[in-house]
PDB file of C-alpha atoms in Angstrom:
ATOM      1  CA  UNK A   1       0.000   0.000   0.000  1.00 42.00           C
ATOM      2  CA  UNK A   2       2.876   2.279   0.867  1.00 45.00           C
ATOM      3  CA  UNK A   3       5.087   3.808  -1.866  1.00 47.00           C
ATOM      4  CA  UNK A   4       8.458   3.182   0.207  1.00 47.00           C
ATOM      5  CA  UNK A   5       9.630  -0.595  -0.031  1.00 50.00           C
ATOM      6  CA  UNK A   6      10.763  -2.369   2.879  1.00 56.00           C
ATOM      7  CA  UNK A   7      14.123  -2.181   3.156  1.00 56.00           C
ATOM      8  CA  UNK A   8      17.110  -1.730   6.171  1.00 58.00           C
ATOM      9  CA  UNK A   9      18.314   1.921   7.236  1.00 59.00           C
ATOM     10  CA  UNK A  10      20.780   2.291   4.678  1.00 54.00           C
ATOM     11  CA  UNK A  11      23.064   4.947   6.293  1.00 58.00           C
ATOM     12  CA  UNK A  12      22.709   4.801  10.199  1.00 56.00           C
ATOM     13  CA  UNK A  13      24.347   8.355  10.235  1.00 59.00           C
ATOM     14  CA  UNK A  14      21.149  10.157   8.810  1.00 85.00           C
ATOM     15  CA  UNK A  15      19.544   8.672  12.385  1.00 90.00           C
ATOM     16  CA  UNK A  16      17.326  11.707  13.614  1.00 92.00           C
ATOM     17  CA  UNK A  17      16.211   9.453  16.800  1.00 95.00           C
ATOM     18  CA  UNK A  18      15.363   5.974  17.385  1.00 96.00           C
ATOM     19  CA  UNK A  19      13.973   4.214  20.641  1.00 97.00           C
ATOM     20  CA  UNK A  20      10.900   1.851  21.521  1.00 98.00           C
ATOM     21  CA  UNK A  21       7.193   2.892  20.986  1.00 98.00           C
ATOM     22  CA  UNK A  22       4.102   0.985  20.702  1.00 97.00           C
ATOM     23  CA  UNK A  23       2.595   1.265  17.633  1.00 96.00           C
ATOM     24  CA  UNK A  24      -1.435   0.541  17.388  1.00 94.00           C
ATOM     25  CA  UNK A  25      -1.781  -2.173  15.016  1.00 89.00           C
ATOM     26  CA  UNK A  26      -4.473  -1.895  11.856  1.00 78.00           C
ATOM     27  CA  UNK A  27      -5.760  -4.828  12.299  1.00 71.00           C
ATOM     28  CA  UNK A  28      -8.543  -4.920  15.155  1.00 64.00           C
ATOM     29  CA  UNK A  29      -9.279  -8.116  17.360  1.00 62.00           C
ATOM     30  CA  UNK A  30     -11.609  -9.494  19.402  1.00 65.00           C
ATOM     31  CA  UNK A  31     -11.223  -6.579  22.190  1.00 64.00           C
ATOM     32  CA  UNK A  32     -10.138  -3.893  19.864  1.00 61.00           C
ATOM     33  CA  UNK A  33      -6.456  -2.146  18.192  1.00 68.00           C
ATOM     34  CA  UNK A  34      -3.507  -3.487  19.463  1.00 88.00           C
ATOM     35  CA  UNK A  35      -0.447  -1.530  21.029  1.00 93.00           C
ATOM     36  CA  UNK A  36       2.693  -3.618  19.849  1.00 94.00           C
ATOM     37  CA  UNK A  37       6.120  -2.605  20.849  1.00 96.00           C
ATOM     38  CA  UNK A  38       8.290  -1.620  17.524  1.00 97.00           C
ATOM     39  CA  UNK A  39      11.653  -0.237  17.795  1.00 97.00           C
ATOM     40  CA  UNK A  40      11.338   3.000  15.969  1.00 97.00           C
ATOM     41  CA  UNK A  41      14.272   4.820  13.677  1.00 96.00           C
ATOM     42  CA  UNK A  42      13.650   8.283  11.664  1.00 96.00           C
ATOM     43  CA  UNK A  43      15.982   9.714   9.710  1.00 92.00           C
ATOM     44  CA  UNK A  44      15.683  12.598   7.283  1.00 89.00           C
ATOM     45  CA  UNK A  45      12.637  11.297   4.802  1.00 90.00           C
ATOM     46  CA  UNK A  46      11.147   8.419   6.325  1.00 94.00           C
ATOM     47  CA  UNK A  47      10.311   6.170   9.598  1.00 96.00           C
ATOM     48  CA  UNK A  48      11.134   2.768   9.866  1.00 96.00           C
ATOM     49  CA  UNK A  49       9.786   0.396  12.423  1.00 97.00           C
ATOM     50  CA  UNK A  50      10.676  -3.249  13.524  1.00 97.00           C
ATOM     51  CA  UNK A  51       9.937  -5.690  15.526  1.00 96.00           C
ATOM     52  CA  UNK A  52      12.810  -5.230  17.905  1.00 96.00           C
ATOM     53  CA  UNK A  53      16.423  -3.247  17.826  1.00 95.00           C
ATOM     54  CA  UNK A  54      18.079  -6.230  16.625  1.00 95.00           C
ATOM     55  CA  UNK A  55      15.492  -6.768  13.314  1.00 94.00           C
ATOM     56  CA  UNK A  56      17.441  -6.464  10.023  1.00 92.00           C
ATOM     57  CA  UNK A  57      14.578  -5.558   8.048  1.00 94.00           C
ATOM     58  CA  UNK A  58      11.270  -3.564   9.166  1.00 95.00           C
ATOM     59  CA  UNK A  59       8.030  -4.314   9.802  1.00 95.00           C
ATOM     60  CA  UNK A  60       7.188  -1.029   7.536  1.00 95.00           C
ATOM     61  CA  UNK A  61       7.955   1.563   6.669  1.00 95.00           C
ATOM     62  CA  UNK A  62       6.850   5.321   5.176  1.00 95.00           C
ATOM     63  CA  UNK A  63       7.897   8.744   3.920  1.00 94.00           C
ATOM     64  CA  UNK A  64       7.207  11.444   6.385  1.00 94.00           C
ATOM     65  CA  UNK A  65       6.679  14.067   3.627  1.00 91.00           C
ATOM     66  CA  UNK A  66       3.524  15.397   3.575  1.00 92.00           C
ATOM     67  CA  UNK A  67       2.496  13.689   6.932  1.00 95.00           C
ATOM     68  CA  UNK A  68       1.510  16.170  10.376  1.00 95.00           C
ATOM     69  CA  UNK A  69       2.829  15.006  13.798  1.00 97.00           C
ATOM     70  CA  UNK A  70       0.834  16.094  16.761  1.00 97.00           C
ATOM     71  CA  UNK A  71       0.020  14.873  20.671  1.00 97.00           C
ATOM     72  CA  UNK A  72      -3.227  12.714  20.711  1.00 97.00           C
ATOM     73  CA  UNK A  73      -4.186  12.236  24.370  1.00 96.00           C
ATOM     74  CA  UNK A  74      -7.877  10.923  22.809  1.00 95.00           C
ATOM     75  CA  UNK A  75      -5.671   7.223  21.862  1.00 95.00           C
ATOM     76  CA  UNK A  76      -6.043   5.691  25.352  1.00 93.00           C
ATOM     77  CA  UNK A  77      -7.896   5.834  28.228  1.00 92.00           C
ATOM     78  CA  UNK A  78      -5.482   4.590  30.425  1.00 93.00           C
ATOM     79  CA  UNK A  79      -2.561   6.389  32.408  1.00 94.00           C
ATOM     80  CA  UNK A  80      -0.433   6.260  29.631  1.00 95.00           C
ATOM     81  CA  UNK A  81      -2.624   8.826  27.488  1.00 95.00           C
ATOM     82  CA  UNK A  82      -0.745  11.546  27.554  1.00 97.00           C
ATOM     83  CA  UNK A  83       2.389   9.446  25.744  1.00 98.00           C
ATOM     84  CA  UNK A  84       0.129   8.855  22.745  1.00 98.00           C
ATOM     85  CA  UNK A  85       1.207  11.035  19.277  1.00 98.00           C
ATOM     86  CA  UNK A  86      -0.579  10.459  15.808  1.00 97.00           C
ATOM     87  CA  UNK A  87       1.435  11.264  12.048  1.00 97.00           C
ATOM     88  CA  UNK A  88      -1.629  12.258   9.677  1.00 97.00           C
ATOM     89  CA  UNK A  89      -1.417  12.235   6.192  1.00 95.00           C
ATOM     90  CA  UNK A  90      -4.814  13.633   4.051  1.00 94.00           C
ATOM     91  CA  UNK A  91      -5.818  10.326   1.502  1.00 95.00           C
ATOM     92  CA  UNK A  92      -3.043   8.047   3.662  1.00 95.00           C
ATOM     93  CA  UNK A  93      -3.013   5.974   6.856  1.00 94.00           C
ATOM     94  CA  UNK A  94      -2.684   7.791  10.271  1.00 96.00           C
ATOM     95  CA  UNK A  95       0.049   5.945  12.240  1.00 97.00           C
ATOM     96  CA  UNK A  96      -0.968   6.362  16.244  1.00 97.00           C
ATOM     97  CA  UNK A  97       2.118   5.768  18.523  1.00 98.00           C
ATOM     98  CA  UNK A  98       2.713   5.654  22.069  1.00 98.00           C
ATOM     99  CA  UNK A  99       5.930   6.684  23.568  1.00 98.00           C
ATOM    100  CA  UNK A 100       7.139   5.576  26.884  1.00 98.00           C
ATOM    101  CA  UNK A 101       6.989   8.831  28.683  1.00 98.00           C
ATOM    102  CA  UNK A 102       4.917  12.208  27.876  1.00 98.00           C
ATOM    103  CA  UNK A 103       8.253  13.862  27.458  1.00 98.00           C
ATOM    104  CA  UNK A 104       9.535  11.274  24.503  1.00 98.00           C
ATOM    105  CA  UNK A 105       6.335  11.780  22.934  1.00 98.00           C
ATOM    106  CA  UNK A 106       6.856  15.286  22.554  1.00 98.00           C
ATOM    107  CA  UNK A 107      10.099  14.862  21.600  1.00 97.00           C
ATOM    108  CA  UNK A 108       9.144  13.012  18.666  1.00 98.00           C
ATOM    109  CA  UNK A 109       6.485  15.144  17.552  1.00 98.00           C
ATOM    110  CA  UNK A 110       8.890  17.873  18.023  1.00 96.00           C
ATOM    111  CA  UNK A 111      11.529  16.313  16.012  1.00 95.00           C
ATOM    112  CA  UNK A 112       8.800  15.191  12.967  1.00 95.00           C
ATOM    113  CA  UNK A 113       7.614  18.546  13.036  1.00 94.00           C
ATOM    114  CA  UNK A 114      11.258  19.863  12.324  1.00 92.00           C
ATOM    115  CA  UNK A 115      11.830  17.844   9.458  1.00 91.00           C
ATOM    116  CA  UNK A 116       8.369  18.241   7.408  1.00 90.00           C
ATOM    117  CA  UNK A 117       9.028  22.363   8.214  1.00 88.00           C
ATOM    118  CA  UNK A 118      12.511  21.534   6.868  1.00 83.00           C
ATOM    119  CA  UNK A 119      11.173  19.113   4.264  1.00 80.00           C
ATOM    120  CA  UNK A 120       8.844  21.645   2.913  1.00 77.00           C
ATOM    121  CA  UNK A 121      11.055  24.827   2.867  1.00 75.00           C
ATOM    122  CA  UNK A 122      12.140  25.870  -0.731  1.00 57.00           C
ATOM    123  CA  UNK A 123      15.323  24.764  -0.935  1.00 56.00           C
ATOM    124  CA  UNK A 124      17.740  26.550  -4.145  1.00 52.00           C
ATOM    125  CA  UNK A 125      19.318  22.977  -5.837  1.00 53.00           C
ATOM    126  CA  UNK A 126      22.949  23.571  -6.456  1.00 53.00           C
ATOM    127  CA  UNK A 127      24.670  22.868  -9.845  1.00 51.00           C
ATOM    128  CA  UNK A 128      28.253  21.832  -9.507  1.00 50.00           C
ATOM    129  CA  UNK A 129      28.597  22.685 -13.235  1.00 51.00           C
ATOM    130  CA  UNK A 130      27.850  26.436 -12.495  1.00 47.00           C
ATOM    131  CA  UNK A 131      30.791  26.976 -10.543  1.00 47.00           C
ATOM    132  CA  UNK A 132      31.718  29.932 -11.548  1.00 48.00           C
ATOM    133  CA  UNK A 133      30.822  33.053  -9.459  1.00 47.00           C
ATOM    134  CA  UNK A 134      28.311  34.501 -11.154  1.00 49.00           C
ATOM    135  CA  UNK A 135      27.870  37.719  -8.493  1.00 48.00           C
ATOM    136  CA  UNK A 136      31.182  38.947  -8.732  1.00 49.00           C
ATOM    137  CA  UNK A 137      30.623  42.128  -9.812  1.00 52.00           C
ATOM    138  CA  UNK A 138      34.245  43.390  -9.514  1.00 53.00           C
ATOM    139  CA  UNK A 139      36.439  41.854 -11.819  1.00 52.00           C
ATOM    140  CA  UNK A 140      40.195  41.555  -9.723  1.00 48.00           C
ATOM    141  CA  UNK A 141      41.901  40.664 -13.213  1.00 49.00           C
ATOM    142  CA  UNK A 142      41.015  44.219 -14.771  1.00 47.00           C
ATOM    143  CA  UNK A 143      43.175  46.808 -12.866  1.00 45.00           C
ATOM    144  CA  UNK A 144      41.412  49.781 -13.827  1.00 46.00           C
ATOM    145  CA  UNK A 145      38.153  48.487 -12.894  1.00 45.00           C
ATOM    146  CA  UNK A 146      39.272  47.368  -9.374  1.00 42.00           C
ATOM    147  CA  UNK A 147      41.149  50.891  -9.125  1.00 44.00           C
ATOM    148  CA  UNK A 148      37.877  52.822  -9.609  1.00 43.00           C
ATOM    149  CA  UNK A 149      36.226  50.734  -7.047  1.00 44.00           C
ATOM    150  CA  UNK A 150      39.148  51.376  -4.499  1.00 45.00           C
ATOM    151  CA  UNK A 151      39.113  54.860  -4.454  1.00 44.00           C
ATOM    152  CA  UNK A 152      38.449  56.848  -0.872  1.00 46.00           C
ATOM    153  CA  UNK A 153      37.104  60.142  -0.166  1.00 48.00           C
ATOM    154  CA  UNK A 154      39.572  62.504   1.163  1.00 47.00           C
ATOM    155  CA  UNK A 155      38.241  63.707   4.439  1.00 50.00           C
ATOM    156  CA  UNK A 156      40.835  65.763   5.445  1.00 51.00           C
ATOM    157  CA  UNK A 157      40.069  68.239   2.037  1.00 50.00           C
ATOM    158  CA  UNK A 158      37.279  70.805   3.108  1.00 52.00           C
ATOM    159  CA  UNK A 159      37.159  72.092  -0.413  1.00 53.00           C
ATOM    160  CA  UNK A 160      35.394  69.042  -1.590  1.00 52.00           C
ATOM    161  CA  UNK A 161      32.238  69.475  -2.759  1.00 55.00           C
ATOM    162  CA  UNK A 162      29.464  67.111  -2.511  1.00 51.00           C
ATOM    163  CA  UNK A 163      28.162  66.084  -6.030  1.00 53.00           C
ATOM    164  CA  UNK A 164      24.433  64.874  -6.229  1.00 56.00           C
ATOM    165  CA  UNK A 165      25.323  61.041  -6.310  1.00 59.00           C
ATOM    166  CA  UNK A 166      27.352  60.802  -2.801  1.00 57.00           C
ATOM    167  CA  UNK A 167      25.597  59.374  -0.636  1.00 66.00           C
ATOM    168  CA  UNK A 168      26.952  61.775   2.638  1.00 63.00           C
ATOM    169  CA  UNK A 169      24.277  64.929   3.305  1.00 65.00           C
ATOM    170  CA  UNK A 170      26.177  67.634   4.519  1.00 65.00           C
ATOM    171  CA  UNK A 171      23.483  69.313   6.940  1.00 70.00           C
ATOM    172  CA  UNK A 172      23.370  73.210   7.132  1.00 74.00           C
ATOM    173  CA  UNK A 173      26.502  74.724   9.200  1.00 70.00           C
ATOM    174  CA  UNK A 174      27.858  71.719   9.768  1.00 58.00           C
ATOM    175  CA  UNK A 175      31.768  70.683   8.202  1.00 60.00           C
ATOM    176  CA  UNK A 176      32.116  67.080   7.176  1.00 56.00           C
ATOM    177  CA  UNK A 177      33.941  65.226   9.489  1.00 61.00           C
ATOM    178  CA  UNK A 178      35.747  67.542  11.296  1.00 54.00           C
ATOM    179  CA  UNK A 179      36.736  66.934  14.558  1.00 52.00           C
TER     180      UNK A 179
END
């Protein structure tokens, strides 16, 4: 059902967090969901979760693009309500988790949160062909260029006067710079 095949954590340094949750199962019994316990690994795109720490492969896995995190106390009705967090997705399952404390569930939202903000920022792609600096608008080869944009006012001259292009106002009774 899920675009992202099931497949290991390929590079274990993109790791945003991992740790234990229990994950409500989709399948309902007898006496309702099921919490199971899933060790739990996001890294930069996508969340992973297996049966235990050891697993080589997951149980499942999906892309967190496009998905909402956010603290769902409504979950349970027990004492452990206020550890329960949801990822929503419009059109695409809602995974509910449980974290062991209230404080790792917020941690977790926190961290989701960070990466769909992050995820969903415009980001400028850059071309390693266009090397070249392109905003460089002094050109240090040509010495007369780079000697007209070196010159300096002389402030100790009061004889200058101000053109209409400087950018200095001299106010009324007032000397330039003098000291």
């Amino acid at each position: 059902l899920e675009e992202a095949p099931l497949k290991p954590v390929q590079d274990p340094g993109n790791i945003l967090m991992q740790g234990y949750l229990e994950k409500r199962s989709r399948e309902h019994s007898f006496f309702g969901s099921e919490w199971q316990k899933r060790w739990c690994v996001l890294n930069r795109r996508t969340f992973y979760y297996y049966a235990n720490e050891k697993s080589k492969h997951p149980k499942g896995t999906f892309s967190i693009e496009n998905y909402s995190a956010r603290l769902a106390f409504h979950l349970r009705k027990d004492s452990r309500k206020r550890c329960c967090f949801e990822l929503i997705c419009p059109g695409k399952r809602t995974y509910e988790f449980t974290a062991p404390s209230p404080a790792e569930a917020e941690d977790w939202v926190d961290q989701i949160q960070f990466l769909l903000k992050d995820l969903s920022s415009l980001t400028i792609p850059y071309d390693e062909e266009d090397e070249e600096e392109l905003y460089n608008d002094v050109d240090s080869s040509d010495s007369v260029n780079a000697a007209s944009h070196n010159t300096t006012l002389n402030q100790d001259d009061p004889n200058i006067e101000m053109g209409e292009d400087d950018i200095y106002e001299v106010l009324p009774g007032k000397q330039p710079n003098q000291q």
